[in-house]
């Protein structure tokens, strides 16, 4: 069968790497892809939000399954677009419809959902311009720092955390005045939770779910978690503090009520759910839901899944997950993200990457491309996050060592990566 993966990052390269190993696969396509996916699949020059072009391509190339990597097409309703079309409705789409994707696309929706189904999360108040007078009273009940979240998608920048009350009130006004465009016409004010974060993933067919490996994402640009937030500077899996007892709490107090809640709301959710969690004194709370896999977490969890992923995705679509189990490699993966100097601020692109051939000779690591492109036979940087170097080993320590050794073989101008990943877990 033919599969089309939507997206162009490290997550999509990792998905392509895994799906390309499936015995059920005929042809694999990635739109738009990058210089890495090109080695495993045919890259197709179509943007992820161009539903008409994606639909046409699927029909012309007899696509059996569309695997949606990033959130934007999901939140914009790519699943609904396919189901509403007579010819496209027979194609499997992995990812929720527009309403299911609201778990990620609207923080207010997600919070309301969690409240309704008793899922542990920070106390909150949704605010719009017409209800701003309630904000002061709610802020009174919180102690600093104050967490303000744009309701809608804001390219990962919509969360502002401030220590000062006056500043928080000022920021709230500016957000409601359109600081993040339409995404912040509604803002969620939240209680600050203090703890250590982790990312938990399930695949679900809407009725049943399978727990995938968990991961820890390193979000800050600087070592020892300093400096601005990024899309993620690397990840590791498993996460040492997510033991049996903790994960049992995650399943019973968070995952199961979420799946049951989706069913009660008649949301037909077939895809991945990413639970952004925080461990507060041994108890998990939801910081956010995402309607997709994480990036860079996917680069650390996919190499630990031993199943034929395409077979699992088909089971999701057919709602037959209950007949499957997930076979997880107990070994550890470390994935180091190599970024372009200046990221997450301004950075250059089009820089030539050298050493990829040498790195590819190493059998103990995999290079997933994040922001790369090919031009005149050369691999060039094409984004802030450039390459994710993943390695699997018996221990996290060994995985980190292999990953860093491989990263050391690659270079481009102003290349940067954090050298302290995983140290907090060793
Ligand atoms: P989000 O986009 O919701 O993942 O938020 C971005 C980051 O802000 C999270 O990864 C957390 O580090 C932080 N954050 C969000 N909400 C809270 C909260 N209620 N308490 C503490 N930190 C938070
Ligand atoms: N790694 C965080 C995300 O994918 O949103």
Coordinates of N, CA and C in Angstrom, one line a residue, residues 174-325:
X174 N -2.3 43.0 26.3 CA -1.6 43.1 25.0 C -2.0 41.8 24.2
X175 N -2.1 40.7 24.9 CA -2.5 39.4 24.2 C -3.9 39.6 23.7
X176 N -4.8 40.1 24.5 CA -6.2 40.2 24.1 C -6.3 41.2 23.0
X177 N -5.4 42.2 22.9 CA -5.4 43.2 21.9 C -4.8 42.6 20.6
X178 N -4.4 41.3 20.6 CA -4.0 40.7 19.3 C -2.5 40.5 19.2
X179 N -1.8 40.4 20.3 CA -0.3 40.2 20.3 C 0.0 38.9 19.5
X180 N -0.9 37.9 19.6 CA -0.7 36.7 18.8 C -1.8 36.5 17.8
X181 N -2.3 37.7 17.3 CA -3.3 37.6 16.3 C -4.6 37.0 16.8
X182 N -5.3 36.3 16.0 CA -6.6 35.7 16.4 C -6.3 34.6 17.5
X183 N -5.1 34.1 17.6 CA -4.9 33.0 18.6 C -5.0 33.6 20.0
X184 N -4.9 34.9 20.2 CA -5.0 35.4 21.6 C -6.2 36.3 21.8
X185 N -7.3 36.1 21.0 CA -8.5 36.9 21.4 C -9.1 36.3 22.6
X186 N -8.7 35.0 22.9 CA -9.1 34.4 24.2 C -7.8 34.0 24.8
X187 N -7.7 34.2 26.2 CA -6.4 33.8 26.9 C -6.8 33.0 28.1
X188 N -6.0 32.0 28.4 CA -6.2 31.2 29.6 C -5.2 31.6 30.6
X189 N -5.7 32.0 31.8 CA -4.8 32.3 32.9 C -4.7 31.0 33.7
X190 N -3.4 30.7 34.1 CA -3.3 29.4 34.8 C -2.4 29.6 36.1
X191 N -2.7 28.7 37.0 CA -1.9 28.5 38.2 C -0.6 27.9 37.7
X192 N 0.5 28.4 38.3 CA 1.8 27.8 37.9 C 2.1 26.5 38.7
X193 N 2.5 25.5 38.0 CA 2.8 24.2 38.6 C 4.3 24.0 38.6
X194 N 4.8 23.5 39.7 CA 6.2 23.4 39.8 C 6.6 21.9 39.8
X195 N 7.5 21.5 38.9 CA 7.8 20.1 38.9 C 8.7 19.8 37.7
X196 N 8.9 18.6 37.3 CA 9.7 18.2 36.2 C 8.7 17.7 35.1
X197 N 9.0 18.1 33.8 CA 8.0 17.8 32.7 C 8.4 16.5 32.0
X198 N 7.5 15.8 31.4 CA 7.7 14.7 30.5 C 6.6 14.6 29.5
X199 N 6.9 13.9 28.4 CA 6.0 13.8 27.3 C 5.5 12.3 27.2
X200 N 4.2 12.1 27.3 CA 3.7 10.8 27.2 C 2.8 10.7 26.0
X201 N 2.9 9.5 25.3 CA 2.2 9.4 24.0 C 1.4 8.1 24.0
X202 N 0.2 8.3 23.4 CA -0.6 7.1 23.1 C -1.0 7.1 21.6
X203 N -1.2 5.9 21.1 CA -1.9 5.8 19.8 C -3.3 5.3 20.2
X204 N -4.3 5.9 19.6 CA -5.7 5.5 19.9 C -6.6 5.3 18.7
X205 N -7.5 4.4 18.8 CA -8.5 4.2 17.7 C -9.8 4.8 18.1
X206 N -9.8 5.6 19.2 CA -11.0 6.2 19.7 C -11.7 5.4 20.8
X207 N -11.4 4.1 20.8 CA -12.0 3.2 21.8 C -10.9 2.7 22.8
X208 N -9.8 2.2 22.2 CA -8.7 1.7 22.9 C -7.5 2.5 22.7
X209 N -6.5 2.3 23.5 CA -5.2 3.0 23.3 C -4.1 2.1 23.6
X210 N -2.9 2.4 23.1 CA -1.7 1.7 23.4 C -0.7 2.8 23.9
X211 N -0.1 2.5 25.0 CA 0.9 3.4 25.6 C 2.2 3.3 24.8
X212 N 2.7 4.4 24.3 CA 4.0 4.3 23.6 C 5.1 4.7 24.6
X213 N 6.4 4.6 24.2 CA 7.4 5.0 25.1 C 7.3 6.5 25.5
X214 N 7.6 6.9 26.7 CA 7.6 8.3 27.1 C 8.9 8.9 26.8
X215 N 9.0 10.2 26.9 CA 10.3 10.9 26.6 C 10.4 12.2 27.4
X216 N 11.6 12.7 27.4 CA 11.8 14.0 28.0 C 12.4 14.9 26.9
X217 N 11.8 16.0 26.8 CA 12.2 17.0 25.8 C 13.0 18.1 26.5
X218 N 14.1 18.5 25.9 CA 14.9 19.6 26.5 C 14.6 20.9 25.7
X219 N 13.8 21.8 26.4 CA 13.2 22.9 25.6 C 14.0 24.1 25.5
X220 N 14.9 24.4 26.5 CA 15.6 25.6 26.5 C 16.8 25.5 25.6
X221 N 17.2 26.7 25.1 CA 18.4 26.7 24.2 C 19.7 26.4 24.9
X222 N 19.8 26.9 26.2 CA 21.1 26.8 26.8 C 21.2 25.6 27.7
X223 N 22.5 25.3 28.0 CA 22.7 24.2 28.9 C 22.2 24.5 30.3
X224 N 21.9 23.5 31.1 CA 21.3 23.6 32.4 C 19.9 24.4 32.3
X225 N 19.2 24.2 31.2 CA 17.9 24.7 31.0 C 17.9 26.2 31.2
X226 N 18.7 26.9 30.5 CA 18.8 28.4 30.6 C 18.4 29.0 29.2
X227 N 18.0 30.3 29.2 CA 17.8 30.9 27.9 C 16.4 30.6 27.4
X228 N 16.1 31.2 26.2 CA 14.7 31.1 25.7 C 14.3 29.7 25.3
X229 N 13.0 29.5 25.3 CA 12.4 28.2 24.8 C 12.6 28.0 23.3
X230 N 12.8 26.8 23.0 CA 12.9 26.4 21.5 C 11.8 25.4 21.2
X231 N 11.9 24.9 20.0 CA 11.0 23.8 19.6 C 11.4 22.5 20.3
X232 N 12.6 22.4 20.9 CA 13.1 21.2 21.5 C 14.6 21.0 21.1
X233 N 15.5 20.9 22.0 CA 16.9 20.8 21.7 C 17.4 19.3 21.8
X234 N 16.5 18.4 21.9 CA 16.8 17.0 22.0 C 15.9 16.3 23.0
X235 N 16.0 15.0 23.0 CA 15.1 14.3 23.9 C 15.7 12.9 24.2
X236 N 15.2 12.4 25.3 CA 15.7 11.0 25.7 C 14.5 10.2 26.1
X237 N 14.6 8.9 26.0 CA 13.6 7.9 26.3 C 14.3 6.6 26.7
X238 N 13.9 5.9 27.8 CA 12.8 6.3 28.7 C 13.2 7.4 29.7
X239 N 12.3 7.8 30.5 CA 12.5 8.8 31.5 C 12.5 8.1 32.9
X240 N 13.7 8.3 33.6 CA 13.9 7.5 34.8 C 12.8 7.6 35.8
X241 N 12.3 8.9 36.0 CA 11.3 9.0 37.1 C 9.9 8.6 36.8
X242 N 9.7 8.1 35.5 CA 8.4 7.7 35.1 C 8.3 6.1 35.3
X243 N 8.4 5.8 36.6 CA 8.4 4.3 36.9 C 7.0 3.8 36.8
X244 N 6.8 2.5 37.2 CA 5.5 1.8 37.2 C 4.5 2.6 37.9
X245 N 4.8 3.0 39.2 CA 3.8 3.6 40.0 C 3.3 4.9 39.4
X246 N 4.3 5.7 39.0 CA 3.9 7.0 38.4 C 3.1 6.8 37.1
X247 N 3.6 5.9 36.2 CA 2.8 5.7 35.0 C 1.5 5.1 35.2
X248 N 1.3 4.3 36.3 CA -0.1 3.8 36.6 C -1.0 5.0 36.9
X249 N -0.5 6.0 37.6 CA -1.3 7.2 37.9 C -1.6 7.9 36.6
X250 N -0.6 8.0 35.7 CA -0.8 8.7 34.5 C -2.0 8.0 33.7
X251 N -1.9 6.6 33.7 CA -2.9 5.9 32.9 C -4.3 6.1 33.6
X252 N -4.4 5.9 34.9 CA -5.7 5.9 35.5 C -6.3 7.3 35.7
X253 N -5.5 8.3 36.0 CA -6.0 9.6 36.3 C -6.0 10.5 35.0
X254 N -5.3 10.2 34.0 CA -5.2 11.1 32.8 C -5.6 10.4 31.5
X255 N -4.9 9.3 31.2 CA -5.1 8.7 29.8 C -6.5 8.1 29.7
X256 N -6.9 7.3 30.7 CA -8.2 6.6 30.6 C -9.3 7.6 30.6
X257 N -9.3 8.6 31.5 CA -10.4 9.6 31.5 C -10.4 10.4 30.2
X258 N -9.3 10.6 29.6 CA -9.2 11.3 28.3 C -9.9 10.5 27.2
X259 N -9.6 9.3 27.1 CA -10.2 8.4 26.0 C -11.7 8.3 26.3
X260 N -12.1 8.1 27.5 CA -13.5 8.0 27.8 C -14.2 9.3 27.6
X261 N -13.5 10.4 27.9 CA -14.1 11.7 27.7 C -14.4 12.0 26.2
X262 N -13.4 11.6 25.4 CA -13.5 11.7 23.9 C -14.7 10.9 23.4
X263 N -14.9 9.7 23.9 CA -16.0 8.9 23.5 C -17.4 9.6 24.0
X264 N -17.4 10.1 25.2 CA -18.6 10.7 25.7 C -19.0 11.9 24.9
X265 N -17.9 12.6 24.4 CA -18.2 13.8 23.5 C -18.5 13.4 22.1
X266 N -18.5 12.1 21.8 CA -18.7 11.6 20.4 C -17.6 12.1 19.5
X267 N -16.4 12.2 20.0 CA -15.3 12.6 19.2 C -14.6 11.3 18.7
X268 N -14.6 11.2 17.4 CA -14.0 9.9 16.8 C -12.5 10.2 16.6
X269 N -11.7 9.9 17.5 CA -10.3 10.2 17.5 C -9.4 9.0 17.1
X270 N -8.9 9.1 16.0 CA -8.0 8.0 15.5 C -6.6 8.6 15.2
X271 N -5.7 8.5 16.1 CA -4.4 9.0 15.9 C -3.6 9.0 17.1
X272 N -2.7 10.0 17.3 CA -1.8 10.1 18.4 C -2.3 11.1 19.4
X273 N -2.2 10.9 20.7 CA -2.4 12.0 21.7 C -1.0 12.1 22.4
X274 N -0.6 13.3 22.5 CA 0.6 13.7 23.2 C 0.2 14.4 24.5
X275 N 0.5 13.8 25.6 CA 0.2 14.4 26.9 C 1.4 15.1 27.4
X276 N 1.4 16.4 27.5 CA 2.5 17.2 28.1 C 2.3 17.2 29.6
X277 N 3.0 16.5 30.3 CA 2.8 16.3 31.8 C 3.8 17.0 32.6
X278 N 3.4 17.2 33.9 CA 4.4 17.7 34.8 C 4.2 16.8 36.1
X279 N 5.4 16.4 36.6 CA 5.4 15.6 37.8 C 5.5 16.5 39.0
X280 N 4.4 16.7 39.8 CA 4.4 17.5 40.9 C 4.4 16.6 42.2
X281 N 5.5 16.5 42.8 CA 5.6 15.6 44.0 C 5.1 14.2 43.8
X282 N 5.4 13.6 42.6 CA 5.0 12.3 42.4 C 3.6 12.1 41.7
X283 N 2.9 13.3 41.6 CA 1.6 13.2 40.9 C 1.6 13.9 39.6
X284 N 1.1 13.2 38.5 CA 1.1 13.8 37.2 C -0.1 14.8 37.0
X285 N 0.2 15.9 36.4 CA -0.8 16.9 35.9 C -0.6 17.2 34.5
X286 N -1.7 17.5 33.8 CA -1.5 17.9 32.3 C -1.2 19.3 32.2
X287 N -0.1 19.6 31.5 CA 0.2 21.0 31.1 C -0.5 21.3 29.8
X288 N -0.4 20.4 28.9 CA -1.1 20.6 27.6 C -1.3 19.2 26.9
X289 N -2.3 19.3 26.0 CA -2.5 18.1 25.1 C -2.0 18.6 23.7
X290 N -1.4 17.6 23.0 CA -1.2 17.9 21.5 C -1.9 16.7 20.7
X291 N -2.3 17.1 19.5 CA -3.1 16.1 18.7 C -2.2 15.3 17.8
X292 N -0.9 15.2 18.1 CA 0.1 14.6 17.2 C 1.3 14.1 18.0
X293 N 2.3 13.6 17.4 CA 3.5 13.2 18.1 C 4.4 14.5 18.3
X294 N 5.3 14.4 19.2 CA 6.2 15.5 19.5 C 7.4 15.5 18.6
X295 N 8.0 16.7 18.5 CA 9.2 16.8 17.8 C 10.1 17.6 18.7
X296 N 11.2 17.1 19.3 CA 12.0 16.0 19.0 C 11.7 14.6 19.7
X297 N 10.6 14.5 20.4 CA 10.4 13.2 21.1 C 10.3 12.0 20.1
X298 N 9.6 12.3 19.0 CA 9.5 11.1 18.0 C 10.8 10.5 17.7
X299 N 11.8 11.3 17.5 CA 13.1 10.8 17.2 C 13.7 10.0 18.2
X300 N 13.2 10.1 19.5 CA 13.7 9.2 20.6 C 12.8 8.0 20.8
X301 N 11.5 8.1 20.5 CA 10.6 7.0 20.8 C 10.4 6.0 19.7
X302 N 10.4 6.5 18.5 CA 10.2 5.6 17.3 C 11.3 4.5 17.3
X303 N 12.6 4.8 17.5 CA 13.6 3.7 17.5 C 13.3 2.7 18.6
X304 N 12.5 3.0 19.6 CA 12.3 2.0 20.7 C 11.0 1.1 20.4
X305 N 10.3 1.4 19.3 CA 9.1 0.6 19.0 C 9.5 -0.5 18.0
X306 N 9.2 -1.7 18.4 CA 9.7 -2.8 17.6 C 8.6 -3.3 16.6
X307 N 7.4 -2.9 16.8 CA 6.3 -3.3 15.9 C 6.5 -2.8 14.5
X308 N 5.7 -3.4 13.6 CA 5.6 -2.8 12.2 C 4.6 -1.6 12.4
X309 N 5.1 -0.4 12.3 CA 4.3 0.8 12.6 C 3.1 0.9 11.7
X310 N 3.3 0.5 10.4 CA 2.2 0.6 9.4 C 1.0 -0.3 9.8
X311 N 1.4 -1.5 10.3 CA 0.4 -2.4 10.8 C -0.4 -1.8 11.9
X312 N 0.3 -1.1 12.8 CA -0.4 -0.5 13.9 C -1.3 0.7 13.5
X313 N -0.9 1.4 12.5 CA -1.7 2.5 12.0 C -2.9 2.0 11.3
X314 N -2.8 0.9 10.6 CA -4.0 0.3 10.0 C -5.0 -0.1 11.1
X315 N -4.4 -0.7 12.2 CA -5.3 -1.1 13.3 C -6.0 0.1 13.9
X316 N -5.3 1.3 14.0 CA -6.0 2.5 14.4 C -7.2 2.8 13.6
X317 N -6.9 2.8 12.3 CA -8.0 3.2 11.3 C -9.2 2.2 11.4
X318 N -8.8 0.9 11.5 CA -9.9 -0.1 11.6 C -10.5 -0.2 13.0
X319 N -10.1 0.5 13.9 CA -10.5 0.4 15.3 C -10.3 -1.0 15.9
X320 N -9.1 -1.5 15.6 CA -8.8 -2.9 16.0 C -7.6 -2.9 16.9
X321 N -7.3 -1.8 17.6 CA -6.1 -1.7 18.4 C -6.1 -2.7 19.6
X322 N -7.4 -3.1 20.0 CA -7.5 -4.0 21.2 C -6.9 -5.4 20.8
X323 N -6.7 -5.7 19.6 CA -6.1 -7.0 19.2 C -4.6 -6.9 19.1
X324 N -4.0 -5.7 19.5 CA -2.6 -5.5 19.3 C -1.9 -5.2 20.7
X325 N -0.6 -5.5 20.7 CA 0.1 -5.0 21.9 C 1.3 -4.3 21.3

